[in-house]
Coordinates of C-alpha atoms in Angstrom, one line a residue:
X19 CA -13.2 3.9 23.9
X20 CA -13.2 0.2 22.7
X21 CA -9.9 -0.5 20.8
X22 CA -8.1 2.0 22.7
X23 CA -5.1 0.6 24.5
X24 CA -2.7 2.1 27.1
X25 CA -1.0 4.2 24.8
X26 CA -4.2 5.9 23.5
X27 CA -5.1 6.6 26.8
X28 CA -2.1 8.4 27.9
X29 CA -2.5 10.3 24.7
X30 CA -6.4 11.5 26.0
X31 CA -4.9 12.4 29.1
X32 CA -2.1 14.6 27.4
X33 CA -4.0 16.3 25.3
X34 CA -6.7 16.7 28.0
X35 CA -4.4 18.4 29.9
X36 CA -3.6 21.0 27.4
X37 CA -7.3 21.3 26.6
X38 CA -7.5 22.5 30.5
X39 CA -4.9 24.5 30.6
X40 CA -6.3 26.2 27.4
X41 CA -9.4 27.0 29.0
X42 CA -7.0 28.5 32.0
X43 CA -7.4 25.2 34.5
X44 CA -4.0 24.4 34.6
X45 CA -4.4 21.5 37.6
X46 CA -7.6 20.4 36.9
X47 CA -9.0 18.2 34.2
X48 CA -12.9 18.2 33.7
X49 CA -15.2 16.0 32.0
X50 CA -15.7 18.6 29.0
X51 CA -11.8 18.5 28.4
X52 CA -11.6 14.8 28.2
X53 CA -14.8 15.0 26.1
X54 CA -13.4 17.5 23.6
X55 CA -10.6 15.7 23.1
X56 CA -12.3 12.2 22.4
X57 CA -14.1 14.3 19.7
X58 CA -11.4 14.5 17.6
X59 CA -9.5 11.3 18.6
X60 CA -8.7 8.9 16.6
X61 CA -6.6 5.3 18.3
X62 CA -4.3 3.7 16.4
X63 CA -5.8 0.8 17.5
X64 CA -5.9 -0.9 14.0
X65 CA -6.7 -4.3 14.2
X66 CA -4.0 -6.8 14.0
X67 CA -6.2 -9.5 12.1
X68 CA -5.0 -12.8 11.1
X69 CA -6.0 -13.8 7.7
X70 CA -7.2 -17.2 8.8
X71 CA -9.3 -15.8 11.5
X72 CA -12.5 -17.3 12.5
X73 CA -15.4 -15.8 11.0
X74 CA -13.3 -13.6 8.8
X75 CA -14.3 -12.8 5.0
X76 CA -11.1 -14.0 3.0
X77 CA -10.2 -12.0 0.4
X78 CA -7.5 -14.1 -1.9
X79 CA -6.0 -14.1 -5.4
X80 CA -9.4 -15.9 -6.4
X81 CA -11.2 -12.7 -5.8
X82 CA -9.0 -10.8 -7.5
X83 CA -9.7 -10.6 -11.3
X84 CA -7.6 -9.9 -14.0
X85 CA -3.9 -8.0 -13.0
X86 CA -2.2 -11.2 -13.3
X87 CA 1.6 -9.5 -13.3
X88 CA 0.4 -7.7 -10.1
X89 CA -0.4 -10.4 -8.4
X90 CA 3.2 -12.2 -9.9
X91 CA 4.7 -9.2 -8.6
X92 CA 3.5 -9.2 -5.4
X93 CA 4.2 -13.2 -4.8
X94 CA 7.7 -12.8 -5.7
X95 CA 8.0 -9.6 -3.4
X96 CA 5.7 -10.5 -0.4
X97 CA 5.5 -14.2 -0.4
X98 CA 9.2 -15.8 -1.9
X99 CA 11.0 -14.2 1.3
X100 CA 9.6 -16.6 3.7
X101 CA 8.6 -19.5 1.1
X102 CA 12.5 -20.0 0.4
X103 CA 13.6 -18.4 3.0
X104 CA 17.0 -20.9 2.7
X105 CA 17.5 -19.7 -0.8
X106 CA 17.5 -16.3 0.0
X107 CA 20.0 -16.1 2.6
X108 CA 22.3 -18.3 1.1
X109 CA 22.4 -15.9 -2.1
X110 CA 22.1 -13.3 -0.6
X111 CA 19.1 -12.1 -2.5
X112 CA 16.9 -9.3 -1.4
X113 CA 13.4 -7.8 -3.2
X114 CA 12.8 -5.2 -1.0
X115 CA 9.8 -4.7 1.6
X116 CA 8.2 -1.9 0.3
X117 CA 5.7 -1.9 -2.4
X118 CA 3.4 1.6 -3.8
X119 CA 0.7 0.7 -5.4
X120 CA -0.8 3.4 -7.9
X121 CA -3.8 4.3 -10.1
X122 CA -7.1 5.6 -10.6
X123 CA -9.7 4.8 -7.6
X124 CA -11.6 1.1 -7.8
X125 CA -8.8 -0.1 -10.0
X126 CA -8.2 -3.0 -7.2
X127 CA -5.3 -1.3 -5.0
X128 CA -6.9 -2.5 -1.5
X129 CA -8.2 -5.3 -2.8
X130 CA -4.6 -6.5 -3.9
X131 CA -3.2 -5.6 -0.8
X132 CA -5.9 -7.3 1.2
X133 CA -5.2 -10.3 -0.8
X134 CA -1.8 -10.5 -0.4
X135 CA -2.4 -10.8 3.6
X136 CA -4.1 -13.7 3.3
X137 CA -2.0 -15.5 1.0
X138 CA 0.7 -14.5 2.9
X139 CA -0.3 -15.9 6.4
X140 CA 0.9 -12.8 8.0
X141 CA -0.6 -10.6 10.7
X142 CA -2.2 -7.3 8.6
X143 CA -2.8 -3.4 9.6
X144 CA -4.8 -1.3 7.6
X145 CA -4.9 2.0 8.2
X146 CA -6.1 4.9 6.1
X147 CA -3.4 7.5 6.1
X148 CA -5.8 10.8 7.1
X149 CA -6.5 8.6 10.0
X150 CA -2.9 8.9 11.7
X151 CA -3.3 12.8 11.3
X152 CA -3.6 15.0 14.6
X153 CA -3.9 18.9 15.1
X154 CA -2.0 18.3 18.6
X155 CA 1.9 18.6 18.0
X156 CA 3.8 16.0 17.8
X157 CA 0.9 13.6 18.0
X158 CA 0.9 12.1 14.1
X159 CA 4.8 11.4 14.1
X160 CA 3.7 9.1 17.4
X161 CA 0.5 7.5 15.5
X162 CA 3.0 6.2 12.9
X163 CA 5.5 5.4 15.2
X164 CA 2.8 3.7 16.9
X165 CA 1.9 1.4 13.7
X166 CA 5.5 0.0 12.8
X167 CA 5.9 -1.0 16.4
X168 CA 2.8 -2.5 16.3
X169 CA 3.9 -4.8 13.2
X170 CA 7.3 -5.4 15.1
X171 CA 5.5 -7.1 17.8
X172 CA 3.4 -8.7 15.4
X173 CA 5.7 -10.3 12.7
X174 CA 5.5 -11.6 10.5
X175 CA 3.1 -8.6 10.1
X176 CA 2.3 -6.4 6.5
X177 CA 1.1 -2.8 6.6
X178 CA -0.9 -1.6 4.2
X179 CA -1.4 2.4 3.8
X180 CA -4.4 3.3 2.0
X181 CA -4.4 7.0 0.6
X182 CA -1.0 7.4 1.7
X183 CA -0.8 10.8 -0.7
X184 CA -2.6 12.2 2.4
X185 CA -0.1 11.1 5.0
X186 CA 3.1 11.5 3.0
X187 CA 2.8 14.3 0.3
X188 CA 5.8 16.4 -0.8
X189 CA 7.4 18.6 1.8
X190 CA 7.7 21.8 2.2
X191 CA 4.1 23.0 1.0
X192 CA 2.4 22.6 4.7
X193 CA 2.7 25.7 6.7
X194 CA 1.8 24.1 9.7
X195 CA 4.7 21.4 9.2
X196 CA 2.1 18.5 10.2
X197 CA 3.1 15.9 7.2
X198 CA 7.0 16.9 6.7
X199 CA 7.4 15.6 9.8
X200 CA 5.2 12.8 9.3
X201 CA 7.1 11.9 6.1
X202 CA 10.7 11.9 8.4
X203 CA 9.1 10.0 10.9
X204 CA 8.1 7.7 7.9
X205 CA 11.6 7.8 6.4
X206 CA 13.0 6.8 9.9
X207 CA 10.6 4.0 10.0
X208 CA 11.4 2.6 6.6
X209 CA 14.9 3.3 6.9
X210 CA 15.5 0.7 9.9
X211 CA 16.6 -2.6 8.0
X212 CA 17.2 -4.6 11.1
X213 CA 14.1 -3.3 12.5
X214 CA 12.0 -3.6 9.7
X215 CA 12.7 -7.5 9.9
X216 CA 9.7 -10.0 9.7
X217 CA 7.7 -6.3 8.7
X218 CA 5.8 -5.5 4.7
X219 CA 4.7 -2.2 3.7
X220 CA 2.2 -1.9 0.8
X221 CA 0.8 2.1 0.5
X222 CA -1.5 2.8 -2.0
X223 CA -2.3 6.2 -3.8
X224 CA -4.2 7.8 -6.5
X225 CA -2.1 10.4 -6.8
X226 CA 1.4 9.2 -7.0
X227 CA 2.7 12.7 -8.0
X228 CA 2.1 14.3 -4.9
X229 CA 3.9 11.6 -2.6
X230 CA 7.3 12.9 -1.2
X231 CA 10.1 11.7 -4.0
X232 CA 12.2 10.1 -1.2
X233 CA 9.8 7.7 -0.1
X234 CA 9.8 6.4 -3.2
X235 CA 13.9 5.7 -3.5
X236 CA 15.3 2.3 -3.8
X237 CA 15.2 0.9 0.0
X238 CA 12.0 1.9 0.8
X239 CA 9.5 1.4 -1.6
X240 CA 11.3 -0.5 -3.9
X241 CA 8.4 -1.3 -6.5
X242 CA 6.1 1.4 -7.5
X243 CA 3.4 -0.3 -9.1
X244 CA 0.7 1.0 -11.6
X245 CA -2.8 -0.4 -11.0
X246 CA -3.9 1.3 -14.0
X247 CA -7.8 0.7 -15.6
X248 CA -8.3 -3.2 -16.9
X249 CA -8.0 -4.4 -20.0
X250 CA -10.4 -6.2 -22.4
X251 CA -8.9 -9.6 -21.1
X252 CA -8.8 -7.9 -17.8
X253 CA -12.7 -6.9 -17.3
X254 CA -13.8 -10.4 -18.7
X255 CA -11.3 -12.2 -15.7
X256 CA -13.1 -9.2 -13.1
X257 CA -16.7 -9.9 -14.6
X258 CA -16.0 -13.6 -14.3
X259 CA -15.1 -13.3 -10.4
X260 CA -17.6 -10.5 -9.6
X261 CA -20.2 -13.1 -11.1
X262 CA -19.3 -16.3 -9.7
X263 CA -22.4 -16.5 -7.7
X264 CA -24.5 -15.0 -10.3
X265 CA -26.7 -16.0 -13.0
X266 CA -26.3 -14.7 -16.2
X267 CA -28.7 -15.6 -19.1
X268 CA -25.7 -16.1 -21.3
X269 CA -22.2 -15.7 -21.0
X270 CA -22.2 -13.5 -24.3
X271 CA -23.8 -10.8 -22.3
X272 CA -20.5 -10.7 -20.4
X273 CA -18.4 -11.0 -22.9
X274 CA -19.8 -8.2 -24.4
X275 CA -19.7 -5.9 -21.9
X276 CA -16.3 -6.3 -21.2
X277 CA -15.9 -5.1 -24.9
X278 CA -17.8 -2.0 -24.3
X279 CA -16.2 -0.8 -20.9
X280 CA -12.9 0.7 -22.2
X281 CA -11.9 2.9 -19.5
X282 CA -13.8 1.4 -16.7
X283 CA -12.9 0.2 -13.2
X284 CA -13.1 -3.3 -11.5
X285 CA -15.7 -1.4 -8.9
X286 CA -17.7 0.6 -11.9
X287 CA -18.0 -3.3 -13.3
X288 CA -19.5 -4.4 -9.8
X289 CA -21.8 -1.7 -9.8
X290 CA -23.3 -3.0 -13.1
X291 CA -24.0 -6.4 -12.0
X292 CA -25.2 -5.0 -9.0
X293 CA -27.8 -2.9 -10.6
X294 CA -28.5 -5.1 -13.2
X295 CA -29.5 -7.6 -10.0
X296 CA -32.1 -5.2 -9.0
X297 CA -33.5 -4.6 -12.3
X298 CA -33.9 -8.4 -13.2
X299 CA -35.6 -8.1 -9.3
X300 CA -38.2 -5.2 -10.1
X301 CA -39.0 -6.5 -13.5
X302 CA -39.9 -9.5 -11.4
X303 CA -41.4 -8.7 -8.0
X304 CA -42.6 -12.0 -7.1
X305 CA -39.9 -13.7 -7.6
X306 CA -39.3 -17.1 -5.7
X307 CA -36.9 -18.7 -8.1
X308 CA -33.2 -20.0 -6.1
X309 CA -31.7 -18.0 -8.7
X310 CA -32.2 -14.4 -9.9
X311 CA -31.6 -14.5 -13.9
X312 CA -29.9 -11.3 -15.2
X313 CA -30.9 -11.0 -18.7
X314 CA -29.5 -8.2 -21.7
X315 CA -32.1 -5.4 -20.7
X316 CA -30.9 -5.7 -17.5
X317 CA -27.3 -5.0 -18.2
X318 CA -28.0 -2.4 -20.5
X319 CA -30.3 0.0 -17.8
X320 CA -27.8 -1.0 -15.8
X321 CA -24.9 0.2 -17.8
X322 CA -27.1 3.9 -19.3
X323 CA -27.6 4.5 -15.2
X324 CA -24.4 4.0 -14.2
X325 CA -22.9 5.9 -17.0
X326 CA -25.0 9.0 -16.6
X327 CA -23.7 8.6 -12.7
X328 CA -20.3 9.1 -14.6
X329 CA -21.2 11.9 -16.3
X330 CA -22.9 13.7 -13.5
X331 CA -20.0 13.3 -11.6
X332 CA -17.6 14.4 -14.1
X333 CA -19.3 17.2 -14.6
X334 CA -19.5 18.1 -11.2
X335 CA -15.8 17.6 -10.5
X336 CA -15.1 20.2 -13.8
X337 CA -17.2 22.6 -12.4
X338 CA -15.4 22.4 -9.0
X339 CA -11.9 22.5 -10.5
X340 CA -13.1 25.5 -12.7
X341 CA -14.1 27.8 -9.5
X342 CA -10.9 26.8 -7.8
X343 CA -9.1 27.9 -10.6
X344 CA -11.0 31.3 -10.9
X345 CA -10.3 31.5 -7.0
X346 CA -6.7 31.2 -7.9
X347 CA -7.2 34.0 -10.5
X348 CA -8.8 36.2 -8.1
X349 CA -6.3 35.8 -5.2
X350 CA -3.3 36.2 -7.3

């Protein structure tokens, strides 16, 4: 119970309660109830980190490669508010607090949003959105109301929802009626201008289609922003930064891997250099050098293991989405 605060406890004991009563002990509250219920518990007890915290990694637009209109956008929605904060009111002007951020997974959507924080200044909550889920009634609505009074009491404070298609999809197509009422509860949240003050929401999703369409209105998440796969120029800026503290035998090798990663992520990239790191290691076991050289053959086991990865993977996922579909064939 190390992050819980007063409100998770009160939760335990709720839900303990009903756990009792369950098990037909309607006074009494044992050990095994409480335990049963800390099971499944999860505390909204997100850390409220400040991005110049001591001892804290900081991730800012330095370790973010490539996606330079991303990281314009997110600057002119996240950052100008308080930067010219004069300008603003006097004209009136207003960007909007919400920003979705969408594409395939590894593309840089947390990475961006972590990012932001820091250059920001602000307090930040991360919280993955299967995380504010609960089977007990009424208890997800209160895990999200739970996070936006959180930032209140921490402004200026940014939010950012990771796999938010889980927490918010469309409505109506839950038969328990868990996430409609988590995507009201959201609506009420993002819906309070004079509450929302001094408060940023970034979500992120890979699946942008199944979020509920009015989340996604003018007012709440204003900018709906495609982190999409990188570009040519892209993968040599991510190579570049993933890199930094690497040695590479020439910079040609990067230059042309870049060239032969169409369709690759910023984390697929990593995962080259990374392996390539331990194949310049086992080709040299002894090695005592202040510098680990990666060299062409290394790059290229790298790059044949982690594209037959790929294609295992692939494969696996086709075969999965194959039975489902016969599954739906059989059932209907």
């Amino acid at each position: 119970m190390d992050n819980f605060v007063i409100g998770d406890i009160r939760r335990v004991i709720d839900r303990a309660k009903i756990e009792a009563s369950m098990n037909g002990r309607i006074e009494e509250v044992g050990v095994d109830d409480l335990r049963a219920v800390l099971e499944d518990y999860r505390p909204i007890s997100v850390e409220i980190s400040k991005s110049d915290a001591e001892g804290e990694v900081k991730v800012d637009w330095n370790a973010v490669g490539g996606m330079k209109h991303i990281k314009t956008l997110m600057s002119e929605v996240l950052l100008w508010p308080s930067k010219y904060a004069t300008l603003f009111e006097r004209c009136g002007l207003r960007l909007g607090r919400g920003v979705m951020l969408h594409g395939p997974s590894g593309c840089g959507k947390t990475l961006i949003a972590q990012a932001t924080a820091t250059e920001s200044k602000m307090n930040f909550i991360q919280v993955k959105g299967p995380e504010l889920l609960s089977k007990y009634i009424g208890a997800s609505e209160e895990n999200v109301r739970s996070v936006f009074e959180r930032a209140r009491n921490s402004r200026p404070c940014l939010i950012f929802f990771d796999e938010f298609d889980a927490l918010a999809p469309q409505r109506g197509h839950d038969s328990t009626g868990v996430t409609d009422r988590v995507v009201n509860q959201l609506l009420t949240e993002l819906d309070g201008a004079d509450q929302l003050e001094g408060v940023f929401v970034i979500a992120a999703t890979s699946r942008l289609d199944l979020i509920d369409p009015a989340l996604l209105r003018p007012g709440r998440f204003d900018h709906i922003v495609e982190c999409g796969y990188p570009t040519t120029d892209d993968r040599k800026e991510i190579l570049k930064t993933v890199c930094s503290n690497v040695h590479i035998e020439s910079p040609k090798i990067l230059m042309k891997l870049a060239r032969e990663t169409d369709g690759w992520t910023g984390a697929q990239l990593r995962g080259i250099i990374t392996n390539a790191q331990f194949e310049s290691l086992r080709a040299n076991p002894t090695y005592i050098d202040e510098k680990l050289v990666i060299r062409q053959m290394d790059i290229d086991k790298s790059y044949e293991e982690v594209q037959r990865k790929m294609k295992a993977k692939t494969a696996k996922t086709g075969r999965m989405n194959g039975w489902q579909q016969e599954q739906r064939v059989t059932l209907a």
